[in-house]
Coordinates of C-alpha atoms and ligand atoms in Angstrom, one line a residue:
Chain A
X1 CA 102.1 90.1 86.8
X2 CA 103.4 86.6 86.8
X3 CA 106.8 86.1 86.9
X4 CA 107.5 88.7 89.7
X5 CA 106.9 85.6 92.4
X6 CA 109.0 83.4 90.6
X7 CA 109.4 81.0 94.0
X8 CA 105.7 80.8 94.9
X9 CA 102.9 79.2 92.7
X10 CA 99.6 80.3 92.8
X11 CA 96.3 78.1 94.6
X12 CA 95.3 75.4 92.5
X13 CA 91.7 76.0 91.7
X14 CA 90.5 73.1 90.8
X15 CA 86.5 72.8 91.4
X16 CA 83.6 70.4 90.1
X17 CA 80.2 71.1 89.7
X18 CA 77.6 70.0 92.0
X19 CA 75.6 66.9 91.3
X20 CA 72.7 68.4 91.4
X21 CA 73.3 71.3 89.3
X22 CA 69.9 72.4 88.3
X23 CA 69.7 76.4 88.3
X24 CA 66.3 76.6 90.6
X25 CA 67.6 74.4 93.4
X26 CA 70.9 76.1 93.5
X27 CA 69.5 79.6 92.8
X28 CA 67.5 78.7 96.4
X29 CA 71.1 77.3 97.9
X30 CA 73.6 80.4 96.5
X31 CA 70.5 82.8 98.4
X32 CA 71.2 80.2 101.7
X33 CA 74.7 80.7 101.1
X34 CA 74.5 84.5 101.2
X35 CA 72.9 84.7 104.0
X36 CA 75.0 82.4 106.0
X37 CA 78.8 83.3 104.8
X38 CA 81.5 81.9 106.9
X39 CA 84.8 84.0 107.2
X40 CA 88.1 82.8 108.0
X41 CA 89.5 84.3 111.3
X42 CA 92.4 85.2 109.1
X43 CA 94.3 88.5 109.7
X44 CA 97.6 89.6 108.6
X45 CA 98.1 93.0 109.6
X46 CA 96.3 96.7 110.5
X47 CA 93.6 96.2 108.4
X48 CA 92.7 93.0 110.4
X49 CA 91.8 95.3 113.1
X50 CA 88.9 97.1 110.9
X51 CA 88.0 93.1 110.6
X52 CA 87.5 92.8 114.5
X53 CA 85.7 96.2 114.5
X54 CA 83.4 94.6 112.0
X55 CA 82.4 91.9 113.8
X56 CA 82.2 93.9 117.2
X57 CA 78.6 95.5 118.3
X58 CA 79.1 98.5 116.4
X59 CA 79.5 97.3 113.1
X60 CA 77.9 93.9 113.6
X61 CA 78.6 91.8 110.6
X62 CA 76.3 89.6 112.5
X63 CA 73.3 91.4 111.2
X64 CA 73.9 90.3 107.5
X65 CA 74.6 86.6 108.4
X66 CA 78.5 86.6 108.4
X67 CA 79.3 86.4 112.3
X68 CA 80.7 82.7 112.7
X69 CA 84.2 83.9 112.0
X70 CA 85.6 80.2 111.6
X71 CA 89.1 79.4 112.6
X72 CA 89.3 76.3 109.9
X73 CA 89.3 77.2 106.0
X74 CA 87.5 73.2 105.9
X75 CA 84.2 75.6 107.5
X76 CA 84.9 78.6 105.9
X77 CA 83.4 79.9 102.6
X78 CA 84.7 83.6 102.6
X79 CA 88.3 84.4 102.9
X80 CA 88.8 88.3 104.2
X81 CA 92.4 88.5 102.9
X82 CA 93.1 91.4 105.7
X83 CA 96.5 93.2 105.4
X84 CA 99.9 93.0 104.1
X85 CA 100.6 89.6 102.3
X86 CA 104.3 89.1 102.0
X87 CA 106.5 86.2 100.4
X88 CA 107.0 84.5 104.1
X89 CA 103.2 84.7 104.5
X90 CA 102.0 83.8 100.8
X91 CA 102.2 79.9 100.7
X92 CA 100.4 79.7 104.0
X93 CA 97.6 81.8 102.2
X94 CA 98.0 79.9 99.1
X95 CA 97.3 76.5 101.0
X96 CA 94.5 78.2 103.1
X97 CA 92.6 79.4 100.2
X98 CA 93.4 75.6 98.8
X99 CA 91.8 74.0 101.7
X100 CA 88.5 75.7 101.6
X101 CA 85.6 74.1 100.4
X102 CA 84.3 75.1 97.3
X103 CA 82.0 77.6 96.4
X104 CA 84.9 79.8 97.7
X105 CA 85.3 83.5 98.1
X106 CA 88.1 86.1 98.4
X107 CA 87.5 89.5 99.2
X108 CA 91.2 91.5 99.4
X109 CA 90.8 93.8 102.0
X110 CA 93.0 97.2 102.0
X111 CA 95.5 98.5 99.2
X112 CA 98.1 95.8 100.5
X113 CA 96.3 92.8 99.6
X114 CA 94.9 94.6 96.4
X115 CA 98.2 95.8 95.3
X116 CA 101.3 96.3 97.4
X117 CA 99.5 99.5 98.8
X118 CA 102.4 101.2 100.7
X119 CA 104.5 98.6 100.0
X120 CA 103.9 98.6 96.2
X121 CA 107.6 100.5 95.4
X122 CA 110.5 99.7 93.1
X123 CA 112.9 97.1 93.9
X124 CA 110.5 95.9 96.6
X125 CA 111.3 92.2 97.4
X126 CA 109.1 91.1 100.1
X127 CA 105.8 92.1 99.8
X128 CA 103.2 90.6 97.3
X129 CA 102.2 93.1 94.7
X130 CA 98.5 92.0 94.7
X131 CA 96.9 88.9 96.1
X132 CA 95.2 88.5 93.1
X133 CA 98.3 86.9 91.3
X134 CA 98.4 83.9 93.9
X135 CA 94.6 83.6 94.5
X136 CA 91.5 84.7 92.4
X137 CA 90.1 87.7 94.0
X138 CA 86.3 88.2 94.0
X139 CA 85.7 91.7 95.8
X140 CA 88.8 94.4 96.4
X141 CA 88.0 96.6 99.3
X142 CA 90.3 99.8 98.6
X143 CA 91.0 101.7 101.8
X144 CA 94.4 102.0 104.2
X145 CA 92.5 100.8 106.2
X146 CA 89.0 100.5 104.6
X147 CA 86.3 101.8 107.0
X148 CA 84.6 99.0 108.6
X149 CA 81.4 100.0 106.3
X150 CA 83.7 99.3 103.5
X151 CA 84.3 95.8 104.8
X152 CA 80.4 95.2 105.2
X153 CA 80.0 96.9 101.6
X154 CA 82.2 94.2 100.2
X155 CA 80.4 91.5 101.4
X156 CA 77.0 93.0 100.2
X157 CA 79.2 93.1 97.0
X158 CA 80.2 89.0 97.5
X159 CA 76.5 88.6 98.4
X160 CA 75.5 90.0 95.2
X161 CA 77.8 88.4 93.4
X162 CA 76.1 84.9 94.7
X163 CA 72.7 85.4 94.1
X164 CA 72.7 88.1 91.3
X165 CA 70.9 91.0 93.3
X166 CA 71.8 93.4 96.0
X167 CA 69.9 92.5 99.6
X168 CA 70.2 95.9 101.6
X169 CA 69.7 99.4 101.0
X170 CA 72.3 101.9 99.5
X171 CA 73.5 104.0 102.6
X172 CA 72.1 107.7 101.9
X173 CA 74.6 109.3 99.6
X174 CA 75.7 106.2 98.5
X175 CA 75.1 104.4 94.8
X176 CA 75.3 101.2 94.4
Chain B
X1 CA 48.2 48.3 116.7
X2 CA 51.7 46.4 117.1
X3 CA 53.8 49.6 118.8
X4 CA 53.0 51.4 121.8
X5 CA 52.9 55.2 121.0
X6 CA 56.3 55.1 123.4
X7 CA 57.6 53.0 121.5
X8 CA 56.3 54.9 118.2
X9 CA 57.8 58.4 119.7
X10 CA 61.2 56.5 120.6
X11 CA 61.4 55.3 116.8
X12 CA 60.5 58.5 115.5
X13 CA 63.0 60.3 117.6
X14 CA 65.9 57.2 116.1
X15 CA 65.0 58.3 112.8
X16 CA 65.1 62.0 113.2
X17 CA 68.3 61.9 115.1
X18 CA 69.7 59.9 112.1
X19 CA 68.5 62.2 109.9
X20 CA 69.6 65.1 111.9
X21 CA 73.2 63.9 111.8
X22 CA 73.3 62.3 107.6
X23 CA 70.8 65.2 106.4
X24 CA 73.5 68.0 106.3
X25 CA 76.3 65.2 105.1
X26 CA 74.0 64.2 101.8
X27 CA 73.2 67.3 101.5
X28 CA 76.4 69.1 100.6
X29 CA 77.2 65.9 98.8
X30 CA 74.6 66.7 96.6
X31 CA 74.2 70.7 96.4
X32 CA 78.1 71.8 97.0
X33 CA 80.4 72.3 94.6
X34 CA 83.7 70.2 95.0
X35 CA 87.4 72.0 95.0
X36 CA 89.8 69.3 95.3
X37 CA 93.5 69.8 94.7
X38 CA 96.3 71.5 96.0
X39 CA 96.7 71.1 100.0
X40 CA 92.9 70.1 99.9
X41 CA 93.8 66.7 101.0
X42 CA 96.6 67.6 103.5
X43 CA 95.3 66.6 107.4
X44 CA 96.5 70.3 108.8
X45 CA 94.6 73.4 108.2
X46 CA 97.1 75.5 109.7
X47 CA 98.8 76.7 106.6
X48 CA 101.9 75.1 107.7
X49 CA 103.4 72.3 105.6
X50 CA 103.0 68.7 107.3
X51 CA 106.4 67.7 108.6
X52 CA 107.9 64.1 108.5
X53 CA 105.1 61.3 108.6
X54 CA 102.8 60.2 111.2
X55 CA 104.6 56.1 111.3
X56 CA 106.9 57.6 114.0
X57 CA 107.6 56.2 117.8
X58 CA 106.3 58.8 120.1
X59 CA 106.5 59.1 123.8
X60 CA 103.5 57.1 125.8
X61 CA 103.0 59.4 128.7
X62 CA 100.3 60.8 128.1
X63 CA 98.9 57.9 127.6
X64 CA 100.2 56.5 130.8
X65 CA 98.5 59.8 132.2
X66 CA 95.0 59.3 130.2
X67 CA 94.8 55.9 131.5
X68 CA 95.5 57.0 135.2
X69 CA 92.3 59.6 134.7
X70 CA 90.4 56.6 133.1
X71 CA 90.8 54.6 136.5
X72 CA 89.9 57.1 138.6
X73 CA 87.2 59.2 136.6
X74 CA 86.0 55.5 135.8
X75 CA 85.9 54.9 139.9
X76 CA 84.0 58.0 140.9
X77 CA 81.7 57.8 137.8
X78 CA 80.5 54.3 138.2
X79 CA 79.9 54.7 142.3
X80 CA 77.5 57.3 141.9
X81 CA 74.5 54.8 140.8
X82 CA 75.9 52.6 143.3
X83 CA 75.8 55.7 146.5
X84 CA 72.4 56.3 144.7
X85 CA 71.0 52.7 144.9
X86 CA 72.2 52.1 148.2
X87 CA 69.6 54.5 149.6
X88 CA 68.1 51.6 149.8
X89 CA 69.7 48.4 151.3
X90 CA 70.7 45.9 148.8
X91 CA 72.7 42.4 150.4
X92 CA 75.4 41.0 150.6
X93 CA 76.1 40.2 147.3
X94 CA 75.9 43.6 145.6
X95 CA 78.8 44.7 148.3
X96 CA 81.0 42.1 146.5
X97 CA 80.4 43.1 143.1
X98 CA 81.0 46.0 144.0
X99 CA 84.1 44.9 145.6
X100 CA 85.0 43.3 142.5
X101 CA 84.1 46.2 140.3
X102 CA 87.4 48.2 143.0
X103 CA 89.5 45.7 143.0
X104 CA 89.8 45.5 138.9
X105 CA 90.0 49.1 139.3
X106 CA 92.6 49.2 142.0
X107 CA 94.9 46.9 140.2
X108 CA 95.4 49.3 137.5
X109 CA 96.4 52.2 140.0
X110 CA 98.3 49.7 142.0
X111 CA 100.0 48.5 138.6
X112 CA 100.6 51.9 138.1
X113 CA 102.2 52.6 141.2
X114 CA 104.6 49.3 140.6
X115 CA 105.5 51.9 137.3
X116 CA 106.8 54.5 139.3
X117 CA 104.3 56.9 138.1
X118 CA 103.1 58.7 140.9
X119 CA 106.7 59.7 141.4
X120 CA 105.6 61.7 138.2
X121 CA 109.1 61.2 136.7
X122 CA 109.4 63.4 133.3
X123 CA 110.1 60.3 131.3
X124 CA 108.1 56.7 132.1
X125 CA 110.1 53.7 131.7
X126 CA 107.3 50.7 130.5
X127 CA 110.0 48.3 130.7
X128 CA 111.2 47.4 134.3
X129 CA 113.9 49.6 136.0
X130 CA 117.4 47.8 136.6
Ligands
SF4_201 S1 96.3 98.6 103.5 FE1 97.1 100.0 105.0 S2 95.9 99.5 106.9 FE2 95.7 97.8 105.5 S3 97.3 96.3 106.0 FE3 98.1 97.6 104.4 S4 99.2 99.3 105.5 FE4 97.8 98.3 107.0

């Protein structure tokens, strides 16, 4: 998947382990860190609106720790890549990604930041195919738009990823 | 005992505020992970490139403007205590202080009218007109 951004390079990802890298203290930190994530107030087209909804008293990301949408990547630790990412747009996501702090996280939010979605045609010359070949991608939301339960459904997802076991209850009819 | 227990809580209170402030700071030096590269070190966040460097000559009004505020917010600030203390009557010598205290102040508004700010022109000259 490469060489079809031949102009842009992806993030450098560049990260070193903490100094205090014992498993049981940062076992107790990555469950701290799960319940405190940080997103970037970071949109980039429709499906940034299903972000707002999340956050809203509806949907209430609050309830699972992730309300402080943060309008620096220095503060954030979750990156909601939310829409269409095309080639004007990509180094500016390239150098946000680069400037969070680590331990960083990417969730791709909608078929355009997985793959193109819509946009994913032949000959297509402005619209990233995939996020995932500038920036490493930990959760892909699928949806055009993703339901805002999709969105909170990814971050249980990020959540587990972090601490190694799922927090909240599978919705009825849901698996996990 | 050689503190009083004022003296004890004000210590206390030093040392937590210290810690308050350095705990979080040594803390993610020790527990976080470091990413470092790529734009990491750049001074923007905004996910635009930096343009040109900061050694450039840029314009001093604002500065002109900040220091007008400071002269004034420093006037009203500082006579509070005194409207407050004056409750009571307080001699001679306080009024001249206090005229002292003005008349530094006044300088620098008077200094600044000399400028030609308050004409509010949309560029300040620093160096005297011809
Ligand atoms: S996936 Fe659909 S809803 Fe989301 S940004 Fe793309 S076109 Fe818009």
């Amino acid at each position: 998947m490469a060489p079809q951004n031949p102009s842009l390079a992806p993030a450098v990802n560049t990260v070193d382990p903490a100094l205090i890298a014992q498993p049981a203290v940062q076992k107790l930190v990555d469950v701290c860190r799960a319940m405190s994530i940080w997103p970037m107030t970071f949109g980039l087209a429709c499906c940034a609106i299903e972000m707002m909804a999340v956050g809203m008293a509806r949907f209430d990301i609050a309830r699972y720790g992730a309300e402080v949408f943060r309008p620096s990547p220095r503060q954030s630790d979750l990156m909601i890549v939310a829409g269409t990412v095309n080639k004007k747009m990509a180094p500016a996501v390239v150098r946000l990604y680069e400037q969070m702090p680590a331990p960083r996280y990417v969730m791709a939010l909608g078929n355009c930041a997985i793959s193109g979605g819509p946009f994913n045609i032949e000959n297509q010359y402005n619209v990233i195919q995939g996020v995932d070949t500038l920036i490493p991608v930990d959760v892909y939301v699928p949806g055009c738009p993703p339901r805002p339960e999709a969105l909170l459904e990814g971050l249980f997802a990020i959540q587990q990823k972090m601490t190694g076991r799922r927090w909240w209850q599978v919705p009825q009819g849901g698996q996990s | 005992m050689v503190f009083t227990w004022l003296q004890a809580a004000i210590l206390l209170f030093f040392l937590g505020g210290i810690l308050f402030a350095a705990g979080p700071l040594v803390g993610s030096l020790l527990l976080a992970p470091k990413a470092h590269g790529g734009a990491m070190g750049e001074s923007y966040e905004c996910g635009v490139p930096t343009h040109g460097n900061s050694w450039i000559k840029f314009g001093i009004n604002y500065y002109f403007y900040a220091l007008i505020f400071l002269a004034f917010e420093v006037d009203i600030l500082y006579l509070f205590p005194v409207a407050a203390a004056y409750a009571s009557p307080q001699g001679l010598a306080t009024t001249f202080k206090l005229l002292v205290f003005l008349a530094v102040l006044a300088a620098a508004v008077v200094y600044f009218m000399r400028k030609g700010v308050f004409t509010w022109p949309r560029k300040i000259q620093v160096s005297p007109r011809p």
